[in-house]
Amino acid sequence: MSDEKVTTDIITLSRHVLDEQRKHKEASGELTLLLNAVQLGVGLAGASNVQGEEQKKLDVISNEIFINALRSSGRVAVMVSEEDEQAIIVEDGLRGRYCVVFDPLDGSSNIDAGVNVGTIFGIYRTRPGSNGTVEDVLRPGKEMVVAGYCMYGSSANMVLSLGNGVNGYTLDNAIGEFILTHPNIRIPSRGKIYSVNEGNAMYWDEACTEYFNSLKFPPPGKNPYSARYIGSMVADVHRTLLYGGIFAYPADKKSKNGKLRLLYECFPMAYLVEQAGGKAVNGSGRILDIVPDQIHARAPIFLGSNDDVEDWEKINEKFAKK
Ligand code: P6P
């Protein structure tokens, strides 16, 4: 008889969320039902990614899958998708009290190269007395109640926070459930990796140039950081969360507000990184304090290990004072 320990107490995402909900006094089970719809959405979207269809079709397919899964849950009032110009207000009869902002297939331009892509999402509760309007999502990211992503690669990995730490789950295709595989993810206080598109270096401001040079040409006795840039935010942030270091998409002469979208790329990733003990700033302050002025607003972002982000802030403040 093999003495290999057989796990007989598998913790599924649904069970883990219910356990988490019980820690919240106002647990109503509504959020659990909504997260079941999110699981369905990402599970189906992930499955649709292997058909190798044209990338633009996969964006559309994933978007429709996610919208239908959320709408049919009956727990959503407002949806904002990277794929839709306007916010979607769910019709009466199916309207719930949560607002979901999402990028259904972030990084999809990389699909044909076999690079990991993913769904990024954040969830707000509608404001007290609101029946669900776009104003319910033009709020700072710190007011989100859930943030997460599902990365599609050799397996489907969901990383999720309900405001009480960060947990990672892996889809077990045999049972169609996400299983808790990375409990209580904590980002190292300092890493050895920087992740930025160096192809934009000629457009960077002086602070960025000085900061990244400080990582590449350190003082004697210190080793340079390694450069890792995949070009798919979910994959770059997932590595940063697990290994530490810094990921950045700065504002530059070409992109005055950076490239990444505040509501459904920067906010969820900043929320997760902070919940894991890291930091996320836009160059003049905390990402999660920003109030979006429109649903597709962009923002510069520097996120990752606390000490690495603080090193960037010190250099940036030096130039800000000039
Ligand atoms: P660049 C993918 O298109 C994306 O939105 C993010 O997933 C990724 O971090 C970024 O753009 C990459 O942009 O300009 O470096 O190719």
mmCIF file of C-alpha atoms and ligand atoms in Angstrom:
data_model
loop_
_atom_site.group_PDB
_atom_site.id
_atom_site.type_symbol
_atom_site.label_atom_id
_atom_site.label_comp_id
_atom_site.label_asym_id
_atom_site.label_seq_id
_atom_site.Cartn_x
_atom_site.Cartn_y
_atom_site.Cartn_z
ATOM 1 C CA MET A 1 0.000 0.000 0.000
ATOM 2 C CA SER A 2 1.601 3.268 -1.094
ATOM 3 C CA ASP A 3 2.252 5.546 1.859
ATOM 4 C CA GLU A 4 1.628 8.550 -0.437
ATOM 5 C CA LYS A 5 -0.798 10.873 1.373
ATOM 6 C CA VAL A 6 -4.101 10.941 -0.502
ATOM 7 C CA THR A 7 -5.880 14.280 -0.203
ATOM 8 C CA THR A 8 -9.431 13.530 0.814
ATOM 9 C CA ASP A 9 -10.303 17.077 1.852
ATOM 10 C CA ILE A 10 -10.208 18.975 -1.470
ATOM 11 C CA ILE A 11 -11.170 22.648 -1.080
ATOM 12 C CA THR A 12 -13.031 23.881 -4.138
ATOM 13 C CA LEU A 13 -13.357 27.586 -4.983
ATOM 14 C CA SER A 14 -17.079 27.509 -4.178
ATOM 15 C CA ARG A 15 -16.477 25.962 -0.750
ATOM 16 C CA HIS A 16 -13.591 28.341 -0.016
ATOM 17 C CA VAL A 17 -15.679 31.406 -0.958
ATOM 18 C CA LEU A 18 -18.519 30.212 1.266
ATOM 19 C CA ASP A 19 -16.004 29.772 4.135
ATOM 20 C CA GLU A 20 -14.703 33.293 3.422
ATOM 21 C CA GLN A 21 -18.234 34.699 3.255
ATOM 22 C CA ARG A 22 -18.995 33.263 6.697
ATOM 23 C CA LYS A 23 -16.210 35.530 8.052
ATOM 24 C CA HIS A 24 -18.178 38.549 6.788
ATOM 25 C CA LYS A 25 -21.096 39.550 8.985
ATOM 26 C CA GLU A 26 -23.194 40.596 6.021
ATOM 27 C CA ALA A 27 -22.677 37.269 4.232
ATOM 28 C CA SER A 28 -25.766 36.775 2.144
ATOM 29 C CA GLY A 29 -24.558 34.101 -0.244
ATOM 30 C CA GLU A 30 -25.317 36.556 -3.079
ATOM 31 C CA LEU A 31 -21.607 37.066 -3.707
ATOM 32 C CA THR A 32 -21.045 33.318 -3.694
ATOM 33 C CA LEU A 33 -23.695 32.906 -6.402
ATOM 34 C CA LEU A 34 -22.092 35.713 -8.403
ATOM 35 C CA LEU A 35 -18.657 34.109 -8.110
ATOM 36 C CA ASN A 36 -20.128 30.827 -9.302
ATOM 37 C CA ALA A 37 -21.216 32.736 -12.436
ATOM 38 C CA VAL A 38 -17.693 34.168 -12.742
ATOM 39 C CA GLN A 39 -16.273 30.634 -12.479
ATOM 40 C CA LEU A 40 -18.648 29.486 -15.216
ATOM 41 C CA GLY A 41 -17.686 32.475 -17.374
ATOM 42 C CA VAL A 42 -13.929 31.976 -17.087
ATOM 43 C CA GLY A 43 -14.243 28.215 -17.393
ATOM 44 C CA LEU A 44 -16.160 28.544 -20.689
ATOM 45 C CA ALA A 45 -13.989 31.398 -21.944
ATOM 46 C CA GLY A 46 -10.878 29.392 -21.146
ATOM 47 C CA ALA A 47 -12.272 26.407 -23.037
ATOM 48 C CA SER A 48 -13.003 28.579 -26.080
ATOM 49 C CA ASN A 49 -9.364 29.693 -26.216
ATOM 50 C CA VAL A 50 -8.018 26.391 -27.452
ATOM 51 C CA GLN A 51 -9.860 26.419 -30.750
ATOM 52 C CA GLY A 52 -7.120 28.569 -32.277
ATOM 53 C CA GLU A 53 -9.724 30.761 -33.919
ATOM 54 C CA GLU A 54 -8.768 34.249 -35.025
ATOM 55 C CA GLN A 55 -7.809 36.350 -32.014
ATOM 56 C CA LYS A 56 -10.452 39.021 -32.786
ATOM 57 C CA LYS A 57 -13.192 36.339 -32.705
ATOM 58 C CA LEU A 58 -11.923 35.004 -29.361
ATOM 59 C CA ASP A 59 -12.200 38.483 -27.838
ATOM 60 C CA VAL A 60 -15.820 38.610 -28.979
ATOM 61 C CA ILE A 61 -16.615 35.012 -27.930
ATOM 62 C CA SER A 62 -15.080 35.450 -24.473
ATOM 63 C CA ASN A 63 -16.921 38.735 -24.020
ATOM 64 C CA GLU A 64 -20.299 37.259 -24.934
ATOM 65 C CA ILE A 65 -19.704 34.199 -22.707
ATOM 66 C CA PHE A 66 -18.787 36.346 -19.717
ATOM 67 C CA ILE A 67 -21.664 38.807 -20.186
ATOM 68 C CA ASN A 68 -24.219 35.985 -20.516
ATOM 69 C CA ALA A 69 -22.869 34.139 -17.451
ATOM 70 C CA LEU A 70 -23.013 37.314 -15.339
ATOM 71 C CA ARG A 71 -26.409 38.477 -16.649
ATOM 72 C CA SER A 72 -28.046 35.073 -16.062
ATOM 73 C CA SER A 73 -26.740 34.969 -12.474
ATOM 74 C CA GLY A 74 -29.371 37.603 -11.596
ATOM 75 C CA ARG A 75 -26.815 39.225 -9.224
ATOM 76 C CA VAL A 76 -25.433 41.910 -11.534
ATOM 77 C CA ALA A 77 -26.759 45.434 -12.151
ATOM 78 C CA VAL A 78 -23.954 46.989 -14.224
ATOM 79 C CA MET A 79 -21.223 45.526 -16.416
ATOM 80 C CA VAL A 80 -18.264 47.318 -18.003
ATOM 81 C CA SER A 81 -16.248 45.375 -20.553
ATOM 82 C CA GLU A 82 -13.082 46.359 -22.398
ATOM 83 C CA GLU A 83 -14.932 45.158 -25.499
ATOM 84 C CA ASP A 84 -17.988 47.426 -25.123
ATOM 85 C CA GLU A 85 -17.930 51.207 -25.556
ATOM 86 C CA GLN A 86 -20.887 51.750 -23.200
ATOM 87 C CA ALA A 87 -21.632 50.290 -19.770
ATOM 88 C CA ILE A 88 -24.236 47.485 -19.849
ATOM 89 C CA ILE A 89 -27.166 48.037 -17.475
ATOM 90 C CA VAL A 90 -28.885 44.698 -16.822
ATOM 91 C CA GLU A 91 -32.610 44.661 -17.516
ATOM 92 C CA ASP A 92 -35.161 44.660 -14.683
ATOM 93 C CA GLY A 93 -36.045 41.185 -13.519
ATOM 94 C CA LEU A 94 -32.433 40.027 -13.849
ATOM 95 C CA ARG A 95 -30.767 43.009 -12.159
ATOM 96 C CA GLY A 96 -28.844 42.324 -8.938
ATOM 97 C CA ARG A 97 -26.746 44.473 -6.616
ATOM 98 C CA TYR A 98 -23.208 43.960 -7.934
ATOM 99 C CA CYS A 99 -21.275 45.744 -10.688
ATOM 100 C CA VAL A 100 -18.614 43.805 -12.601
ATOM 101 C CA VAL A 101 -15.857 45.473 -14.619
ATOM 102 C CA PHE A 102 -13.731 43.179 -16.757
ATOM 103 C CA ASP A 103 -11.365 42.584 -19.628
ATOM 104 C CA PRO A 104 -12.664 39.294 -21.013
ATOM 105 C CA LEU A 105 -9.461 38.286 -22.792
ATOM 106 C CA ASP A 106 -6.546 40.499 -21.883
ATOM 107 C CA GLY A 107 -3.398 39.954 -23.918
ATOM 108 C CA SER A 108 -5.324 38.247 -26.711
ATOM 109 C CA SER A 109 -2.978 39.609 -29.401
ATOM 110 C CA ASN A 110 -0.497 37.031 -28.043
ATOM 111 C CA ILE A 111 -2.763 33.989 -28.436
ATOM 112 C CA ASP A 112 -1.320 32.753 -31.731
ATOM 113 C CA ALA A 113 2.127 32.730 -30.117
ATOM 114 C CA GLY A 114 0.873 30.442 -27.358
ATOM 115 C CA VAL A 115 1.425 33.102 -24.676
ATOM 116 C CA ASN A 116 -0.724 32.979 -21.535
ATOM 117 C CA VAL A 117 -3.723 35.329 -21.662
ATOM 118 C CA GLY A 118 -6.479 35.939 -19.151
ATOM 119 C CA THR A 119 -9.717 37.422 -17.891
ATOM 120 C CA ILE A 120 -9.317 40.273 -15.389
ATOM 121 C CA PHE A 121 -12.290 41.365 -13.248
ATOM 122 C CA GLY A 122 -13.271 43.604 -10.369
ATOM 123 C CA ILE A 123 -16.583 43.720 -8.481
ATOM 124 C CA TYR A 124 -18.278 46.665 -6.718
ATOM 125 C CA ARG A 125 -21.492 46.535 -4.721
ATOM 126 C CA THR A 126 -23.981 49.126 -6.031
ATOM 127 C CA ARG A 127 -24.050 52.270 -3.920
ATOM 128 C CA PRO A 128 -26.774 52.403 -1.233
ATOM 129 C CA GLY A 129 -30.070 53.381 -2.893
ATOM 130 C CA SER A 130 -28.727 52.918 -6.419
ATOM 131 C CA ASN A 131 -30.573 50.734 -8.872
ATOM 132 C CA GLY A 132 -27.437 50.377 -10.976
ATOM 133 C CA THR A 133 -25.913 53.155 -13.080
ATOM 134 C CA VAL A 134 -22.487 53.859 -14.546
ATOM 135 C CA GLU A 135 -21.821 56.062 -11.471
ATOM 136 C CA ASP A 136 -21.636 52.832 -9.457
ATOM 137 C CA VAL A 137 -18.322 51.963 -11.171
ATOM 138 C CA LEU A 138 -16.784 55.452 -11.377
ATOM 139 C CA ARG A 139 -15.428 54.892 -7.867
ATOM 140 C CA PRO A 140 -11.956 54.283 -6.437
ATOM 141 C CA GLY A 141 -10.666 50.724 -6.767
ATOM 142 C CA LYS A 142 -10.392 50.496 -2.959
ATOM 143 C CA GLU A 143 -14.222 50.235 -2.909
ATOM 144 C CA MET A 144 -14.159 46.950 -4.824
ATOM 145 C CA VAL A 145 -15.339 43.902 -2.839
ATOM 146 C CA VAL A 146 -13.694 41.350 -5.129
ATOM 147 C CA ALA A 147 -10.778 41.438 -7.568
ATOM 148 C CA GLY A 148 -9.313 38.613 -9.552
ATOM 149 C CA TYR A 149 -8.025 37.154 -12.784
ATOM 150 C CA CYS A 150 -8.081 33.809 -14.503
ATOM 151 C CA MET A 151 -4.966 33.015 -16.524
ATOM 152 C CA TYR A 152 -5.305 30.566 -19.432
ATOM 153 C CA GLY A 153 -2.168 28.579 -20.258
ATOM 154 C CA SER A 154 -1.187 24.940 -19.755
ATOM 155 C CA SER A 155 -3.857 25.104 -17.031
ATOM 156 C CA ALA A 156 -6.489 27.638 -15.917
ATOM 157 C CA ASN A 157 -5.306 29.494 -12.808
ATOM 158 C CA MET A 158 -7.685 31.750 -10.908
ATOM 159 C CA VAL A 159 -6.251 34.288 -8.432
ATOM 160 C CA LEU A 160 -8.870 35.954 -6.248
ATOM 161 C CA SER A 161 -9.262 38.324 -3.312
ATOM 162 C CA LEU A 162 -12.423 39.117 -1.339
ATOM 163 C CA GLY A 163 -10.565 41.758 0.669
ATOM 164 C CA ASN A 164 -9.102 39.272 3.114
ATOM 165 C CA GLY A 165 -5.873 38.114 1.446
ATOM 166 C CA VAL A 166 -5.215 36.449 -1.923
ATOM 167 C CA ASN A 167 -5.766 32.813 -2.884
ATOM 168 C CA GLY A 168 -4.933 30.835 -6.037
ATOM 169 C CA TYR A 169 -7.026 28.060 -7.572
ATOM 170 C CA THR A 170 -6.352 25.644 -10.430
ATOM 171 C CA LEU A 171 -9.096 24.242 -12.678
ATOM 172 C CA ASP A 172 -9.349 20.469 -12.320
ATOM 173 C CA ASN A 173 -10.798 19.520 -15.694
ATOM 174 C CA ALA A 174 -11.716 16.057 -14.400
ATOM 175 C CA ILE A 175 -14.290 17.514 -12.008
ATOM 176 C CA GLY A 176 -14.827 20.957 -13.613
ATOM 177 C CA GLU A 177 -14.002 22.728 -10.359
ATOM 178 C CA PHE A 178 -11.328 25.251 -9.370
ATOM 179 C CA ILE A 179 -9.317 23.715 -6.513
ATOM 180 C CA LEU A 180 -7.434 25.746 -3.870
ATOM 181 C CA THR A 181 -3.753 25.234 -4.792
ATOM 182 C CA HIS A 182 -2.085 28.501 -3.630
ATOM 183 C CA PRO A 183 -3.568 29.520 -0.246
ATOM 184 C CA ASN A 184 -2.684 32.960 1.156
ATOM 185 C CA ILE A 185 -0.369 34.231 -1.607
ATOM 186 C CA ARG A 186 2.133 36.789 -0.245
ATOM 187 C CA ILE A 187 4.417 38.815 -2.547
ATOM 188 C CA PRO A 188 8.095 38.993 -1.439
ATOM 189 C CA SER A 189 9.005 42.397 0.068
ATOM 190 C CA ARG A 190 11.717 42.752 -2.604
ATOM 191 C CA GLY A 191 12.352 40.845 -5.855
ATOM 192 C CA LYS A 192 15.086 40.498 -8.468
ATOM 193 C CA ILE A 193 12.990 40.996 -11.628
ATOM 194 C CA TYR A 194 11.794 44.104 -13.455
ATOM 195 C CA SER A 195 9.069 43.915 -16.085
ATOM 196 C CA VAL A 196 8.551 46.818 -18.499
ATOM 197 C CA ASN A 197 8.476 47.256 -22.282
ATOM 198 C CA GLU A 198 12.025 48.529 -22.928
ATOM 199 C CA GLY A 199 10.964 49.265 -26.499
ATOM 200 C CA ASN A 200 9.387 52.444 -25.097
ATOM 201 C CA ALA A 201 12.608 53.582 -23.348
ATOM 202 C CA MET A 202 13.150 56.472 -25.799
ATOM 203 C CA TYR A 203 9.767 57.903 -24.705
ATOM 204 C CA TRP A 204 10.366 57.564 -20.926
ATOM 205 C CA ASP A 205 10.720 60.557 -18.617
ATOM 206 C CA GLU A 206 13.952 61.091 -16.631
ATOM 207 C CA ALA A 207 12.609 59.365 -13.499
ATOM 208 C CA CYS A 208 11.812 56.151 -15.396
ATOM 209 C CA THR A 209 15.142 56.212 -17.190
ATOM 210 C CA GLU A 210 17.061 56.703 -13.938
ATOM 211 C CA TYR A 211 15.029 54.097 -12.063
ATOM 212 C CA PHE A 212 15.366 51.282 -14.603
ATOM 213 C CA ASN A 213 19.049 52.110 -15.130
ATOM 214 C CA SER A 214 19.530 51.735 -11.357
ATOM 215 C CA LEU A 215 18.288 48.141 -11.714
ATOM 216 C CA LYS A 216 20.438 47.373 -14.774
ATOM 217 C CA PHE A 217 23.640 49.119 -13.621
ATOM 218 C CA PRO A 218 23.665 48.742 -9.811
ATOM 219 C CA PRO A 219 26.455 50.046 -7.553
ATOM 220 C CA PRO A 220 29.483 47.744 -6.984
ATOM 221 C CA GLY A 221 28.653 44.672 -4.924
ATOM 222 C CA LYS A 222 25.026 44.526 -6.104
ATOM 223 C CA ASN A 223 23.712 42.277 -8.879
ATOM 224 C CA PRO A 224 21.561 43.686 -11.677
ATOM 225 C CA TYR A 225 17.890 42.670 -11.806
ATOM 226 C CA SER A 226 16.690 40.238 -14.457
ATOM 227 C CA ALA A 227 14.405 41.547 -17.207
ATOM 228 C CA ARG A 228 11.207 39.609 -17.858
ATOM 229 C CA TYR A 229 8.443 41.048 -20.087
ATOM 230 C CA ILE A 230 5.775 38.829 -21.643
ATOM 231 C CA GLY A 231 3.484 41.569 -22.911
ATOM 232 C CA SER A 232 0.409 39.934 -21.403
ATOM 233 C CA MET A 233 -0.529 41.739 -18.176
ATOM 234 C CA VAL A 234 -2.057 38.679 -16.505
ATOM 235 C CA ALA A 235 1.128 36.636 -17.090
ATOM 236 C CA ASP A 236 3.507 39.456 -16.054
ATOM 237 C CA VAL A 237 1.518 40.273 -12.910
ATOM 238 C CA HIS A 238 1.096 36.580 -11.983
ATOM 239 C CA ARG A 239 4.882 36.114 -12.078
ATOM 240 C CA THR A 240 5.417 39.347 -10.114
ATOM 241 C CA LEU A 241 2.887 38.230 -7.465
ATOM 242 C CA LEU A 242 4.640 34.870 -6.991
ATOM 243 C CA TYR A 243 8.320 35.832 -7.450
ATOM 244 C CA GLY A 244 8.329 39.544 -6.480
ATOM 245 C CA GLY A 245 9.940 42.484 -8.287
ATOM 246 C CA ILE A 246 8.238 45.283 -10.200
ATOM 247 C CA PHE A 247 5.890 45.464 -13.217
ATOM 248 C CA ALA A 248 5.318 48.812 -14.873
ATOM 249 C CA TYR A 249 3.477 50.429 -17.730
ATOM 250 C CA PRO A 250 4.595 54.065 -17.326
ATOM 251 C CA ALA A 251 3.148 57.193 -18.890
ATOM 252 C CA ASP A 252 5.531 58.377 -21.591
ATOM 253 C CA LYS A 253 5.809 60.850 -24.457
ATOM 254 C CA LYS A 254 3.815 58.431 -26.670
ATOM 255 C CA SER A 255 1.106 57.538 -24.114
ATOM 256 C CA LYS A 256 0.382 60.463 -21.782
ATOM 257 C CA ASN A 257 -1.667 58.268 -19.393
ATOM 258 C CA GLY A 258 0.090 54.985 -20.072
ATOM 259 C CA LYS A 259 -1.710 52.222 -21.961
ATOM 260 C CA LEU A 260 -3.432 50.071 -19.358
ATOM 261 C CA ARG A 261 -7.084 50.643 -18.468
ATOM 262 C CA LEU A 262 -7.725 51.869 -14.922
ATOM 263 C CA LEU A 263 -11.056 50.177 -14.155
ATOM 264 C CA TYR A 264 -10.525 46.601 -15.385
ATOM 265 C CA GLU A 265 -6.742 46.193 -15.619
ATOM 266 C CA CYS A 266 -5.045 48.493 -13.070
ATOM 267 C CA PHE A 267 -7.629 48.406 -10.252
ATOM 268 C CA PRO A 268 -8.026 44.589 -9.994
ATOM 269 C CA MET A 269 -4.258 43.992 -10.260
ATOM 270 C CA ALA A 270 -3.471 46.757 -7.748
ATOM 271 C CA TYR A 271 -6.080 45.328 -5.357
ATOM 272 C CA LEU A 272 -4.559 41.836 -5.569
ATOM 273 C CA VAL A 273 -0.984 43.082 -5.159
ATOM 274 C CA GLU A 274 -1.899 45.196 -2.109
ATOM 275 C CA GLN A 275 -3.861 42.314 -0.578
ATOM 276 C CA ALA A 276 -0.742 40.146 -1.044
ATOM 277 C CA GLY A 277 1.415 42.714 0.814
ATOM 278 C CA GLY A 278 2.740 44.671 -2.166
ATOM 279 C CA LYS A 279 2.187 48.192 -3.515
ATOM 280 C CA ALA A 280 0.641 49.762 -6.641
ATOM 281 C CA VAL A 281 1.069 53.420 -7.606
ATOM 282 C CA ASN A 282 0.587 55.583 -10.700
ATOM 283 C CA GLY A 283 3.505 57.933 -10.147
ATOM 284 C CA SER A 284 1.655 60.505 -8.053
ATOM 285 C CA GLY A 285 -0.189 58.255 -5.618
ATOM 286 C CA ARG A 286 -1.936 54.992 -4.802
ATOM 287 C CA ILE A 287 -3.749 53.426 -7.777
ATOM 288 C CA LEU A 288 -6.711 52.318 -5.632
ATOM 289 C CA ASP A 289 -7.405 55.917 -4.513
ATOM 290 C CA ILE A 290 -7.959 57.197 -8.073
ATOM 291 C CA VAL A 291 -11.522 58.174 -9.036
ATOM 292 C CA PRO A 292 -12.068 57.210 -12.713
ATOM 293 C CA ASP A 293 -13.508 60.026 -14.852
ATOM 294 C CA GLN A 294 -14.759 57.585 -17.495
ATOM 295 C CA ILE A 295 -15.113 53.803 -17.789
ATOM 296 C CA HIS A 296 -12.244 53.336 -20.265
ATOM 297 C CA ALA A 297 -9.795 55.704 -18.554
ATOM 298 C CA ARG A 298 -6.128 54.739 -18.739
ATOM 299 C CA ALA A 299 -3.506 55.087 -15.989
ATOM 300 C CA PRO A 300 0.242 54.666 -15.594
ATOM 301 C CA ILE A 301 1.039 51.815 -13.187
ATOM 302 C CA PHE A 302 4.003 50.586 -11.148
ATOM 303 C CA LEU A 303 3.133 47.542 -9.037
ATOM 304 C CA GLY A 304 4.881 44.739 -7.172
ATOM 305 C CA SER A 305 7.110 44.209 -4.143
ATOM 306 C CA ASN A 306 6.774 46.967 -1.572
ATOM 307 C CA ASP A 307 10.503 47.829 -1.424
ATOM 308 C CA ASP A 308 10.891 47.850 -5.216
ATOM 309 C CA VAL A 309 7.908 50.171 -5.720
ATOM 310 C CA GLU A 310 9.164 52.449 -2.938
ATOM 311 C CA ASP A 311 12.591 52.646 -4.647
ATOM 312 C CA TRP A 312 10.763 53.864 -7.783
ATOM 313 C CA GLU A 313 8.730 56.390 -5.747
ATOM 314 C CA LYS A 314 11.901 57.866 -4.180
ATOM 315 C CA ILE A 315 13.464 58.497 -7.608
ATOM 316 C CA ASN A 316 10.178 59.829 -9.014
ATOM 317 C CA GLU A 317 9.733 62.228 -6.050
ATOM 318 C CA LYS A 318 13.273 63.539 -6.592
ATOM 319 C CA PHE A 319 12.360 64.563 -10.169
ATOM 320 C CA ALA A 320 8.902 65.808 -9.160
ATOM 321 C CA LYS A 321 10.576 68.328 -6.831
ATOM 322 C CA LYS A 322 12.778 69.726 -9.619
HETATM 323 P P1 P6P B 1 2.802 46.649 -25.040
HETATM 324 C C1 P6P B 1 -2.077 43.460 -23.960
HETATM 325 O O1 P6P B 1 -2.398 44.048 -25.202
HETATM 326 C C2 P6P B 1 -2.018 44.565 -22.917
HETATM 327 O O2 P6P B 1 -3.249 45.208 -22.826
HETATM 328 C C3 P6P B 1 -1.593 44.003 -21.569
HETATM 329 O O3 P6P B 1 -2.025 42.702 -21.373
HETATM 330 C C4 P6P B 1 -0.072 44.103 -21.626
HETATM 331 O O4 P6P B 1 0.522 44.277 -20.345
HETATM 332 C C5 P6P B 1 0.154 45.344 -22.496
HETATM 333 O O5 P6P B 1 -1.017 45.513 -23.303
HETATM 334 C C6 P6P B 1 1.358 45.206 -23.387
HETATM 335 O O6 P6P B 1 1.492 46.414 -24.114
HETATM 336 O O7 P6P B 1 2.648 48.080 -25.512
HETATM 337 O O8 P6P B 1 4.017 46.471 -24.133
HETATM 338 O O9 P6P B 1 2.747 45.632 -26.129
#
